[in-house]
Amino acid sequence: MSKESSRKFSPETNAVRIQVPRTDEMEHTAPMFLTSSFCFDNAEEMRATFADETDFNVYSRFSNPNVDELVRKMCALEGAEAGYATASGMSAIFASFMALMKAGDHLLSARSIFGSTHTVVTKFLPKYGIETSYFDINDPASIEAMIKPNTKMIFVETPSNPGLEIIDLALLGEIANKHNIILNVDNCFASPVLQRPIEFGAHLVTTSATKWIDGQGRVLGGVVVGKQELIKEIHAFCRSTGPAMSPFNAWVLSKSLETLFVRMERHSSSALKLAQSLEKNPHLAFVRYPMLPSHPQYDIAVKQMSGGGGIVCFELKGGLEQGVRFLDALELLSLTANLGDSRSIASHPASTTHAKLSDAERASVGITPGLIRISVGLENVNDLLIDIEQALEKSA
Ligand SMILES: *Cc1c(COP(=O)(O)O)cnc(C)c1O
């Protein structure tokens, strides 16, 4: 806030109004602090800052006013004590693992996680002596039995990418807190507008800001927020290893947060409308959306999310081959690897991101051969529906 206010504002207001202090130029919009380092008035001030006796900025690998503004907003939205922003979602997730686990520790992760996170969990963590195992998101009763004396962290993504599987955060929060384990939730798909994992007992929330937070497909970014003592470790790890977010990206993302609430409401209402209409389409085996009563975890979705978000999935009756034909038949939707854009996007995981896996491996992470993932943008929803329906007709 430019003037310190004693009133507590709601998250929507904080997303708009939290701002770096106004400079002598009296600008309205936050200026961009494209500077690698910061000056000191005298040697004593510099000494005190290096001795951690002040909280002045030193170097943009450690902190930067634009990055701090973004982090303060994300903390306000997620209800978190502290945070750190990184160059991408993956560096936020990786830093949360590397800063808080050591050789001999065990990570218990949901099986349905983002592809690159899966690579980190299965390929890289074991290289550093960190043991990992997967639990099935559809079998929450198995989780507690998989906890070992050395289990340090539980990691989940809900809703999951791309299968939209949902896990009960309150149940996980209870288990993690009972066993004194860090619960780390990737909240990328819901965003803090629709779901706040910390309210259910999570200790860390990681987010790819590249997706809904940017919302216009421009910049990469990641944020991790949570308990002060955990963020302190993550900050110490990042300040020395260097995955810092660029001030330019932070400026873009912080401006984006001003519209996050209105955008997520519109993404969610369009996605629900699309999902409801497609559920009646004869070319589809099923439609998956958190707020459809036919979703297997609908009851949990309603309990922990205030909206379904912008991703809709459906299964083509014609499987893998129809998936390829469907993408080619689209006229309006983009074929691109991103999601969470103002422009709607279609993807077919079985022929692209998950093509290297076997059918059985794909099935274990909720990806069927004809699964299509739609990231619903801000276009008129009827235009989207017409494009998808004509592509279904043409590819059938
Ligand atoms: C995209 C994504 C990530 C990785 O984020 P980047 O910004 O691409 O590094 C992590 N988790 C989920 C759920 C994602 O969709």
CSV table of C-alpha atoms and ligand atoms in Angstrom, one decimal:
chain,number,residue,atom,x,y,z
A,1,MET,CA,0.0,0.0,0.0
A,2,SER,CA,1.4,3.4,-0.7
A,3,LYS,CA,0.1,4.8,2.6
A,4,GLU,CA,0.2,2.4,5.5
A,5,SER,CA,-3.3,1.7,6.5
A,6,SER,CA,-4.5,0.2,9.7
A,7,ARG,CA,-7.5,-1.5,8.0
A,8,LYS,CA,-7.3,-5.1,6.9
A,9,PHE,CA,-8.3,-5.4,3.3
A,10,SER,CA,-9.8,-8.4,1.5
A,11,PRO,CA,-7.6,-10.4,-0.9
A,12,GLU,CA,-9.1,-8.8,-4.1
A,13,THR,CA,-8.1,-5.4,-2.7
A,14,ASN,CA,-4.6,-6.5,-1.7
A,15,ALA,CA,-4.0,-8.0,-5.2
A,16,VAL,CA,-4.6,-4.6,-6.6
A,17,ARG,CA,-3.2,-2.3,-3.9
A,18,ILE,CA,-0.1,-3.8,-2.4
A,19,GLN,CA,2.7,-1.7,-4.0
A,20,VAL,CA,6.3,-0.7,-3.5
A,21,PRO,CA,6.5,2.6,-1.7
A,22,ARG,CA,6.0,5.6,-3.9
A,23,THR,CA,9.2,7.4,-4.9
A,24,ASP,CA,9.7,11.2,-5.0
A,25,GLU,CA,8.4,11.2,-8.6
A,26,MET,CA,4.9,10.5,-7.3
A,27,GLU,CA,4.2,7.8,-9.9
A,28,HIS,CA,0.9,6.0,-9.7
A,29,THR,CA,2.0,2.6,-11.1
A,30,ALA,CA,5.0,0.9,-9.6
A,31,PRO,CA,8.2,1.7,-11.5
A,32,MET,CA,10.4,-1.1,-12.7
A,33,PHE,CA,13.6,-1.5,-10.6
A,34,LEU,CA,15.9,-2.9,-13.3
A,35,THR,CA,19.0,-2.8,-11.2
A,36,SER,CA,21.3,-5.6,-10.3
A,37,SER,CA,22.5,-3.9,-7.1
A,38,PHE,CA,21.6,-1.2,-4.6
A,39,CYS,CA,23.7,1.6,-3.1
A,40,PHE,CA,24.5,2.6,0.5
A,41,ASP,CA,24.8,6.1,1.9
A,42,ASN,CA,27.9,5.2,3.9
A,43,ALA,CA,30.2,2.5,5.0
A,44,GLU,CA,28.4,2.0,8.3
A,45,GLU,CA,25.1,1.4,6.6
A,46,MET,CA,26.7,-1.1,4.3
A,47,ARG,CA,28.4,-2.9,7.2
A,48,ALA,CA,25.1,-3.1,9.1
A,49,THR,CA,23.2,-4.4,6.0
A,50,PHE,CA,25.8,-7.2,5.4
A,51,ALA,CA,25.5,-8.1,9.1
A,52,ASP,CA,21.8,-8.5,8.7
A,53,GLU,CA,21.1,-5.6,11.0
A,54,THR,CA,18.9,-3.9,8.3
A,55,ASP,CA,16.5,-5.3,5.6
A,56,PHE,CA,17.9,-3.0,2.8
A,57,ASN,CA,18.2,-4.4,-0.7
A,58,VAL,CA,21.8,-5.5,-1.6
A,59,TYR,CA,21.7,-7.4,-4.8
A,60,SER,CA,18.8,-8.6,-7.0
A,61,ARG,CA,19.8,-12.2,-6.7
A,62,PHE,CA,18.8,-11.8,-3.0
A,63,SER,CA,15.9,-9.3,-3.2
A,64,ASN,CA,14.4,-6.6,-5.5
A,65,PRO,CA,11.5,-4.2,-4.9
A,66,ASN,CA,9.5,-5.5,-7.8
A,67,VAL,CA,10.0,-9.1,-6.8
A,68,ASP,CA,9.1,-8.2,-3.2
A,69,GLU,CA,5.9,-6.6,-4.3
A,70,LEU,CA,4.9,-9.7,-6.1
A,71,VAL,CA,5.8,-11.9,-3.1
A,72,ARG,CA,3.9,-9.7,-0.7
A,73,LYS,CA,0.8,-10.0,-2.9
A,74,MET,CA,1.1,-13.8,-3.2
A,75,CYS,CA,1.5,-14.1,0.6
A,76,ALA,CA,-1.6,-12.0,1.1
A,77,LEU,CA,-3.6,-14.1,-1.3
A,78,GLU,CA,-2.4,-17.5,0.0
A,79,GLY,CA,-2.5,-16.4,3.7
A,80,ALA,CA,1.2,-17.1,4.0
A,81,GLU,CA,3.8,-15.7,6.4
A,82,ALA,CA,6.6,-15.3,3.8
A,83,GLY,CA,7.7,-16.2,0.3
A,84,TYR,CA,10.3,-16.2,-2.4
A,85,ALA,CA,9.9,-15.8,-6.2
A,86,THR,CA,12.0,-17.7,-8.7
A,87,ALA,CA,12.6,-17.7,-12.5
A,88,SER,CA,10.1,-20.4,-13.2
A,89,GLY,CA,7.6,-22.7,-11.5
A,90,MET,CA,10.1,-25.6,-11.7
A,91,SER,CA,12.9,-23.6,-9.9
A,92,ALA,CA,10.4,-22.9,-7.1
A,93,ILE,CA,9.5,-26.5,-6.7
A,94,PHE,CA,13.2,-27.7,-7.0
A,95,ALA,CA,14.3,-25.1,-4.4
A,96,SER,CA,11.5,-26.2,-2.0
A,97,PHE,CA,12.9,-29.8,-2.3
A,98,MET,CA,16.6,-29.0,-2.2
A,99,ALA,CA,16.5,-26.4,0.6
A,100,LEU,CA,14.5,-28.6,3.0
A,101,MET,CA,15.6,-32.2,2.3
A,102,LYS,CA,19.0,-33.9,2.6
A,103,ALA,CA,20.5,-37.3,1.8
A,104,GLY,CA,18.6,-40.0,3.7
A,105,ASP,CA,15.3,-38.1,3.8
A,106,HIS,CA,12.2,-39.4,2.1
A,107,LEU,CA,9.8,-37.5,-0.2
A,108,LEU,CA,6.3,-38.9,-0.4
A,109,SER,CA,4.6,-37.5,-3.6
A,110,ALA,CA,1.4,-38.0,-5.4
A,111,ARG,CA,1.9,-39.9,-8.6
A,112,SER,CA,-0.2,-37.5,-10.7
A,113,ILE,CA,2.2,-34.6,-10.9
A,114,PHE,CA,3.5,-32.2,-13.6
A,115,GLY,CA,5.9,-33.9,-16.1
A,116,SER,CA,9.1,-32.0,-15.1
A,117,THR,CA,8.3,-32.4,-11.4
A,118,HIS,CA,8.1,-36.2,-12.1
A,119,THR,CA,11.6,-36.0,-13.7
A,120,VAL,CA,13.0,-34.2,-10.7
A,121,VAL,CA,11.4,-36.7,-8.3
A,122,THR,CA,12.5,-39.8,-10.1
A,123,LYS,CA,15.8,-38.8,-11.8
A,124,PHE,CA,17.4,-36.0,-9.8
A,125,LEU,CA,16.4,-36.3,-6.1
A,126,PRO,CA,17.7,-40.0,-5.9
A,127,LYS,CA,21.1,-38.7,-7.3
A,128,TYR,CA,21.4,-36.6,-4.1
A,129,GLY,CA,20.4,-39.5,-1.9
A,130,ILE,CA,16.8,-38.4,-1.3
A,131,GLU,CA,14.5,-41.3,-1.3
A,132,THR,CA,11.1,-40.9,-3.1
A,133,SER,CA,7.9,-42.8,-3.4
A,134,TYR,CA,4.5,-42.2,-5.0
A,135,PHE,CA,1.0,-42.7,-3.6
A,136,ASP,CA,-2.1,-43.0,-5.6
A,137,ILE,CA,-4.3,-39.8,-5.4
A,138,ASN,CA,-7.4,-42.0,-5.7
A,139,ASP,CA,-6.4,-44.1,-2.6
A,140,PRO,CA,-5.9,-41.5,0.2
A,141,ALA,CA,-6.2,-44.3,2.8
A,142,SER,CA,-2.8,-45.7,1.6
A,143,ILE,CA,-0.9,-42.4,2.3
A,144,GLU,CA,-0.5,-42.7,6.1
A,145,ALA,CA,0.8,-46.3,5.7
A,146,MET,CA,3.5,-45.1,3.3
A,147,ILE,CA,5.0,-42.6,5.8
A,148,LYS,CA,8.4,-43.7,7.1
A,149,PRO,CA,10.5,-42.5,10.0
A,150,ASN,CA,12.6,-40.5,7.5
A,151,THR,CA,9.6,-39.0,5.6
A,152,LYS,CA,10.3,-35.2,5.5
A,153,MET,CA,7.9,-33.9,2.9
A,154,ILE,CA,4.5,-34.8,1.3
A,155,PHE,CA,4.1,-33.2,-2.2
A,156,VAL,CA,0.9,-33.0,-4.1
A,157,GLU,CA,-0.7,-31.1,-7.0
A,158,THR,CA,-4.5,-30.6,-6.9
A,159,PRO,CA,-6.2,-30.4,-9.3
A,160,SER,CA,-3.5,-32.4,-11.1
A,161,ASN,CA,-2.1,-31.6,-14.6
A,162,PRO,CA,-3.5,-32.8,-16.9
A,163,GLY,CA,-5.9,-35.4,-15.4
A,164,LEU,CA,-7.7,-33.0,-13.0
A,165,GLU,CA,-7.5,-35.5,-10.2
A,166,ILE,CA,-8.3,-33.9,-6.8
A,167,ILE,CA,-7.0,-34.8,-3.4
A,168,ASP,CA,-8.5,-33.9,0.0
A,169,LEU,CA,-6.3,-31.2,1.4
A,170,ALA,CA,-7.8,-31.2,4.8
A,171,LEU,CA,-7.1,-34.9,5.1
A,172,LEU,CA,-3.5,-34.4,3.9
A,173,GLY,CA,-3.0,-31.5,6.3
A,174,GLU,CA,-4.2,-33.6,9.2
A,175,ILE,CA,-1.8,-36.5,8.3
A,176,ALA,CA,1.2,-34.2,7.7
A,177,ASN,CA,0.7,-32.3,10.9
A,178,LYS,CA,0.1,-35.4,13.0
A,179,HIS,CA,3.4,-36.9,11.7
A,180,ASN,CA,5.3,-33.5,11.7
A,181,ILE,CA,5.9,-33.7,8.0
A,182,ILE,CA,6.1,-30.7,5.6
A,183,LEU,CA,3.0,-30.5,3.3
A,184,ASN,CA,4.0,-28.9,0.0
A,185,VAL,CA,1.1,-28.2,-2.4
A,186,ASP,CA,1.5,-27.1,-6.1
A,187,ASN,CA,-1.5,-24.8,-6.4
A,188,CYS,CA,-0.9,-23.8,-10.0
A,189,PHE,CA,-4.2,-25.1,-11.4
A,190,ALA,CA,-6.5,-23.4,-8.9
A,191,SER,CA,-4.6,-20.3,-8.0
A,192,PRO,CA,-5.1,-18.6,-4.6
A,193,VAL,CA,-8.4,-17.2,-6.0
A,194,LEU,CA,-10.0,-20.6,-6.0
A,195,GLN,CA,-8.1,-22.6,-3.3
A,196,ARG,CA,-5.9,-21.7,-0.4
A,197,PRO,CA,-4.0,-24.8,0.8
A,198,ILE,CA,-2.6,-23.2,3.9
A,199,GLU,CA,-6.1,-22.9,5.3
A,200,PHE,CA,-6.2,-26.7,5.2
A,201,GLY,CA,-2.8,-27.2,7.0
A,202,ALA,CA,-0.3,-27.0,4.2
A,203,HIS,CA,3.1,-25.6,5.1
A,204,LEU,CA,4.3,-24.6,1.7
A,205,VAL,CA,2.5,-23.6,-1.5
A,206,THR,CA,4.4,-23.6,-4.8
A,207,THR,CA,3.0,-22.0,-8.0
A,208,SER,CA,4.0,-21.7,-11.6
A,209,ALA,CA,3.3,-18.0,-12.1
A,210,THR,CA,3.8,-18.7,-15.9
A,211,LYS,CA,0.2,-19.9,-16.1
A,212,TRP,CA,-2.9,-18.2,-14.6
A,213,ILE,CA,-0.9,-15.6,-12.7
A,214,ASP,CA,0.6,-14.1,-15.9
A,215,GLY,CA,-2.6,-15.1,-17.7
A,216,GLN,CA,-1.4,-13.8,-21.0
A,217,GLY,CA,1.4,-16.2,-22.0
A,218,ARG,CA,4.2,-13.7,-21.7
A,219,VAL,CA,6.7,-14.5,-19.0
A,220,LEU,CA,8.0,-17.4,-16.8
A,221,GLY,CA,7.9,-17.2,-13.1
A,222,GLY,CA,7.5,-19.3,-9.9
A,223,VAL,CA,6.6,-18.5,-6.3
A,224,VAL,CA,6.9,-20.4,-3.1
A,225,VAL,CA,5.1,-19.2,0.0
A,226,GLY,CA,4.5,-20.6,3.5
A,227,LYS,CA,5.9,-20.8,7.0
A,228,GLN,CA,8.5,-18.2,7.8
A,229,GLU,CA,11.1,-20.8,9.1
A,230,LEU,CA,10.8,-22.9,5.9
A,231,ILE,CA,11.0,-19.9,3.5
A,232,LYS,CA,14.1,-18.7,5.4
A,233,GLU,CA,15.8,-22.0,4.4
A,234,ILE,CA,14.6,-21.7,0.8
A,235,HIS,CA,15.7,-18.0,0.6
A,236,ALA,CA,19.2,-19.0,1.9
A,237,PHE,CA,19.4,-21.8,-0.7
A,238,CYS,CA,18.2,-19.5,-3.6
A,239,ARG,CA,20.3,-16.5,-2.7
A,240,SER,CA,23.5,-18.6,-3.1
A,241,THR,CA,22.4,-20.8,-6.0
A,242,GLY,CA,20.7,-18.1,-8.1
A,243,PRO,CA,17.3,-19.0,-9.5
A,244,ALA,CA,16.1,-15.4,-8.8
A,245,MET,CA,13.1,-13.9,-10.7
A,246,SER,CA,13.9,-11.1,-13.1
A,247,PRO,CA,12.5,-7.7,-11.9
A,248,PHE,CA,10.9,-7.3,-15.3
A,249,ASN,CA,9.0,-10.5,-15.0
A,250,ALA,CA,8.0,-9.6,-11.4
A,251,TRP,CA,6.7,-6.3,-12.6
A,252,VAL,CA,4.6,-8.0,-15.3
A,253,LEU,CA,3.3,-10.7,-12.9
A,254,SER,CA,2.4,-8.2,-10.2
A,255,LYS,CA,0.4,-6.1,-12.7
A,256,SER,CA,-1.3,-9.4,-13.7
A,257,LEU,CA,-2.3,-10.1,-10.1
A,258,GLU,CA,-4.5,-6.9,-10.3
A,259,THR,CA,-6.8,-8.7,-12.7
A,260,LEU,CA,-6.4,-12.3,-11.3
A,261,PHE,CA,-9.7,-12.3,-9.5
A,262,VAL,CA,-11.9,-11.1,-12.4
A,263,ARG,CA,-10.0,-13.4,-14.8
A,264,MET,CA,-10.3,-16.5,-12.7
A,265,GLU,CA,-14.0,-15.9,-12.2
A,266,ARG,CA,-14.5,-15.6,-16.0
A,267,HIS,CA,-12.2,-18.6,-16.8
A,268,SER,CA,-14.1,-20.7,-14.3
A,269,SER,CA,-17.6,-19.7,-15.5
A,270,SER,CA,-16.7,-20.2,-19.2
A,271,ALA,CA,-15.0,-23.6,-18.4
A,272,LEU,CA,-18.1,-24.8,-16.5
A,273,LYS,CA,-20.4,-23.8,-19.3
A,274,LEU,CA,-18.2,-25.5,-21.8
A,275,ALA,CA,-18.0,-28.7,-19.7
A,276,GLN,CA,-21.7,-28.8,-19.2
A,277,SER,CA,-22.4,-28.4,-22.9
A,278,LEU,CA,-19.7,-31.0,-23.9
A,279,GLU,CA,-21.1,-33.5,-21.4
A,280,LYS,CA,-24.0,-33.9,-23.9
A,281,ASN,CA,-21.8,-34.5,-26.9
A,282,PRO,CA,-22.1,-38.0,-28.5
A,283,HIS,CA,-18.4,-38.1,-29.6
A,284,LEU,CA,-17.1,-38.0,-26.1
A,285,ALA,CA,-16.6,-40.9,-23.6
A,286,PHE,CA,-16.5,-38.5,-20.7
A,287,VAL,CA,-15.9,-34.9,-19.7
A,288,ARG,CA,-13.9,-34.0,-16.6
A,289,TYR,CA,-14.2,-30.7,-14.7
A,290,PRO,CA,-14.0,-30.3,-10.9
A,291,MET,CA,-17.4,-28.6,-10.6
A,292,LEU,CA,-19.3,-31.3,-12.6
A,293,PRO,CA,-21.2,-33.7,-10.3
A,294,SER,CA,-19.9,-36.5,-12.5
A,295,HIS,CA,-16.2,-35.8,-11.4
A,296,PRO,CA,-15.1,-38.7,-9.2
A,297,GLN,CA,-13.9,-36.2,-6.5
A,298,TYR,CA,-16.7,-33.7,-6.9
A,299,ASP,CA,-17.5,-33.7,-3.2
A,300,ILE,CA,-13.9,-32.8,-2.3
A,301,ALA,CA,-13.7,-30.1,-5.1
A,302,VAL,CA,-16.8,-28.4,-3.7
A,303,LYS,CA,-15.4,-28.5,-0.2
A,304,GLN,CA,-12.0,-27.0,-0.9
A,305,MET,CA,-12.4,-24.9,-4.1
A,306,SER,CA,-14.6,-21.9,-4.7
A,307,GLY,CA,-14.6,-22.5,-8.5
A,308,GLY,CA,-13.4,-25.2,-10.9
A,309,GLY,CA,-10.7,-23.2,-12.7
A,310,GLY,CA,-10.0,-22.9,-16.4
A,311,ILE,CA,-9.0,-26.4,-17.4
A,312,VAL,CA,-11.5,-28.9,-18.9
A,313,CYS,CA,-10.6,-32.4,-20.1
A,314,PHE,CA,-12.5,-34.8,-22.2
A,315,GLU,CA,-12.0,-38.3,-23.7
A,316,LEU,CA,-12.6,-38.8,-27.4
A,317,LYS,CA,-14.3,-42.0,-28.3
A,318,GLY,CA,-11.9,-42.4,-31.2
A,319,GLY,CA,-8.8,-42.6,-28.9
A,320,LEU,CA,-5.2,-41.7,-29.9
A,321,GLU,CA,-5.8,-41.3,-33.7
A,322,GLN,CA,-8.9,-39.1,-33.2
A,323,GLY,CA,-6.8,-37.0,-30.8
A,324,VAL,CA,-4.4,-36.1,-33.6
A,325,ARG,CA,-7.3,-35.4,-36.1
A,326,PHE,CA,-9.1,-33.3,-33.5
A,327,LEU,CA,-6.1,-31.0,-33.0
A,328,ASP,CA,-5.8,-30.5,-36.8
A,329,ALA,CA,-9.5,-29.7,-37.1
A,330,LEU,CA,-9.5,-26.8,-34.6
A,331,GLU,CA,-9.7,-23.4,-36.2
A,332,LEU,CA,-9.7,-21.0,-33.2
A,333,LEU,CA,-8.0,-22.8,-30.3
A,334,SER,CA,-4.2,-22.7,-30.3
A,335,LEU,CA,-1.9,-25.7,-30.3
A,336,THR,CA,0.8,-24.8,-27.8
A,337,ALA,CA,2.5,-26.2,-24.7
A,338,ASN,CA,1.3,-23.5,-22.3
A,339,LEU,CA,-1.9,-23.2,-20.3
A,340,GLY,CA,-3.6,-20.4,-18.3
A,341,ASP,CA,-3.6,-17.9,-21.2
A,342,SER,CA,-6.3,-15.4,-22.3
A,343,ARG,CA,-6.3,-17.4,-25.5
A,344,SER,CA,-7.8,-20.9,-25.4
A,345,ILE,CA,-5.4,-23.8,-25.9
A,346,ALA,CA,-6.0,-27.5,-26.8
A,347,SER,CA,-3.5,-30.2,-26.1
A,348,HIS,CA,-3.4,-34.0,-26.5
A,349,PRO,CA,-1.0,-35.4,-23.9
A,350,ALA,CA,-0.9,-39.0,-25.3
A,351,SER,CA,0.7,-37.8,-28.6
A,352,THR,CA,2.8,-35.0,-27.2
A,353,THR,CA,3.9,-34.4,-23.5
A,354,HIS,CA,3.3,-38.0,-22.5
A,355,ALA,CA,4.1,-39.8,-25.8
A,356,LYS,CA,7.2,-41.5,-24.5
A,357,LEU,CA,5.2,-43.4,-21.7
A,358,SER,CA,3.5,-46.7,-22.2
A,359,ASP,CA,-0.3,-47.0,-22.1
A,360,ALA,CA,-0.1,-48.4,-18.6
A,361,GLU,CA,2.2,-45.7,-17.4
A,362,ARG,CA,-0.1,-43.0,-18.8
A,363,ALA,CA,-3.1,-44.7,-17.2
A,364,SER,CA,-1.4,-44.6,-13.8
A,365,VAL,CA,-1.3,-40.8,-14.0
A,366,GLY,CA,-4.8,-40.4,-15.3
A,367,ILE,CA,-4.0,-40.0,-19.0
A,368,THR,CA,-6.2,-42.0,-21.4
A,369,PRO,CA,-5.4,-42.3,-25.2
A,370,GLY,CA,-8.0,-39.8,-26.4
A,371,LEU,CA,-7.7,-37.3,-23.5
A,372,ILE,CA,-7.8,-33.7,-24.6
A,373,ARG,CA,-7.0,-30.8,-22.3
A,374,ILE,CA,-8.6,-27.5,-23.0
A,375,SER,CA,-7.3,-24.3,-21.3
A,376,VAL,CA,-10.3,-22.1,-21.5
A,377,GLY,CA,-9.4,-18.5,-22.3
A,378,LEU,CA,-11.3,-15.2,-22.2
A,379,GLU,CA,-12.9,-15.4,-25.7
A,380,ASN,CA,-16.6,-15.7,-26.0
A,381,VAL,CA,-17.5,-19.1,-24.7
A,382,ASN,CA,-19.9,-19.8,-27.6
A,383,ASP,CA,-17.1,-19.3,-30.1
A,384,LEU,CA,-15.0,-21.8,-28.2
A,385,LEU,CA,-17.9,-24.3,-28.0
A,386,ILE,CA,-18.6,-24.0,-31.8
A,387,ASP,CA,-14.9,-24.5,-32.6
A,388,ILE,CA,-14.7,-27.6,-30.4
A,389,GLU,CA,-18.0,-29.1,-31.7
A,390,GLN,CA,-17.0,-28.7,-35.3
A,391,ALA,CA,-13.6,-30.3,-34.7
A,392,LEU,CA,-15.3,-33.2,-32.9
A,393,GLU,CA,-17.6,-33.7,-35.9
A,394,LYS,CA,-14.7,-33.5,-38.4
A,395,SER,CA,-12.4,-35.8,-36.5
A,396,ALA,CA,-15.0,-38.5,-35.5
B,1,LIG,C1,3.7,-25.5,-15.7
B,1,LIG,C2,3.6,-26.2,-14.4
B,1,LIG,C3,4.8,-26.3,-13.6
B,1,LIG,C4,6.1,-25.7,-14.0
B,1,LIG,O1,6.1,-24.4,-14.1
B,1,LIG,P1,7.1,-23.6,-15.1
B,1,LIG,O2,6.8,-22.1,-14.9
B,1,LIG,O3,6.8,-24.0,-16.5
B,1,LIG,O4,8.5,-23.9,-14.7
B,1,LIG,C5,4.6,-26.9,-12.4
B,1,LIG,N1,3.4,-27.4,-12.0
B,1,LIG,C6,2.3,-27.3,-12.8
B,1,LIG,C7,1.1,-27.9,-12.3
B,1,LIG,C8,2.4,-26.7,-14.0
B,1,LIG,O5,1.3,-26.7,-14.8
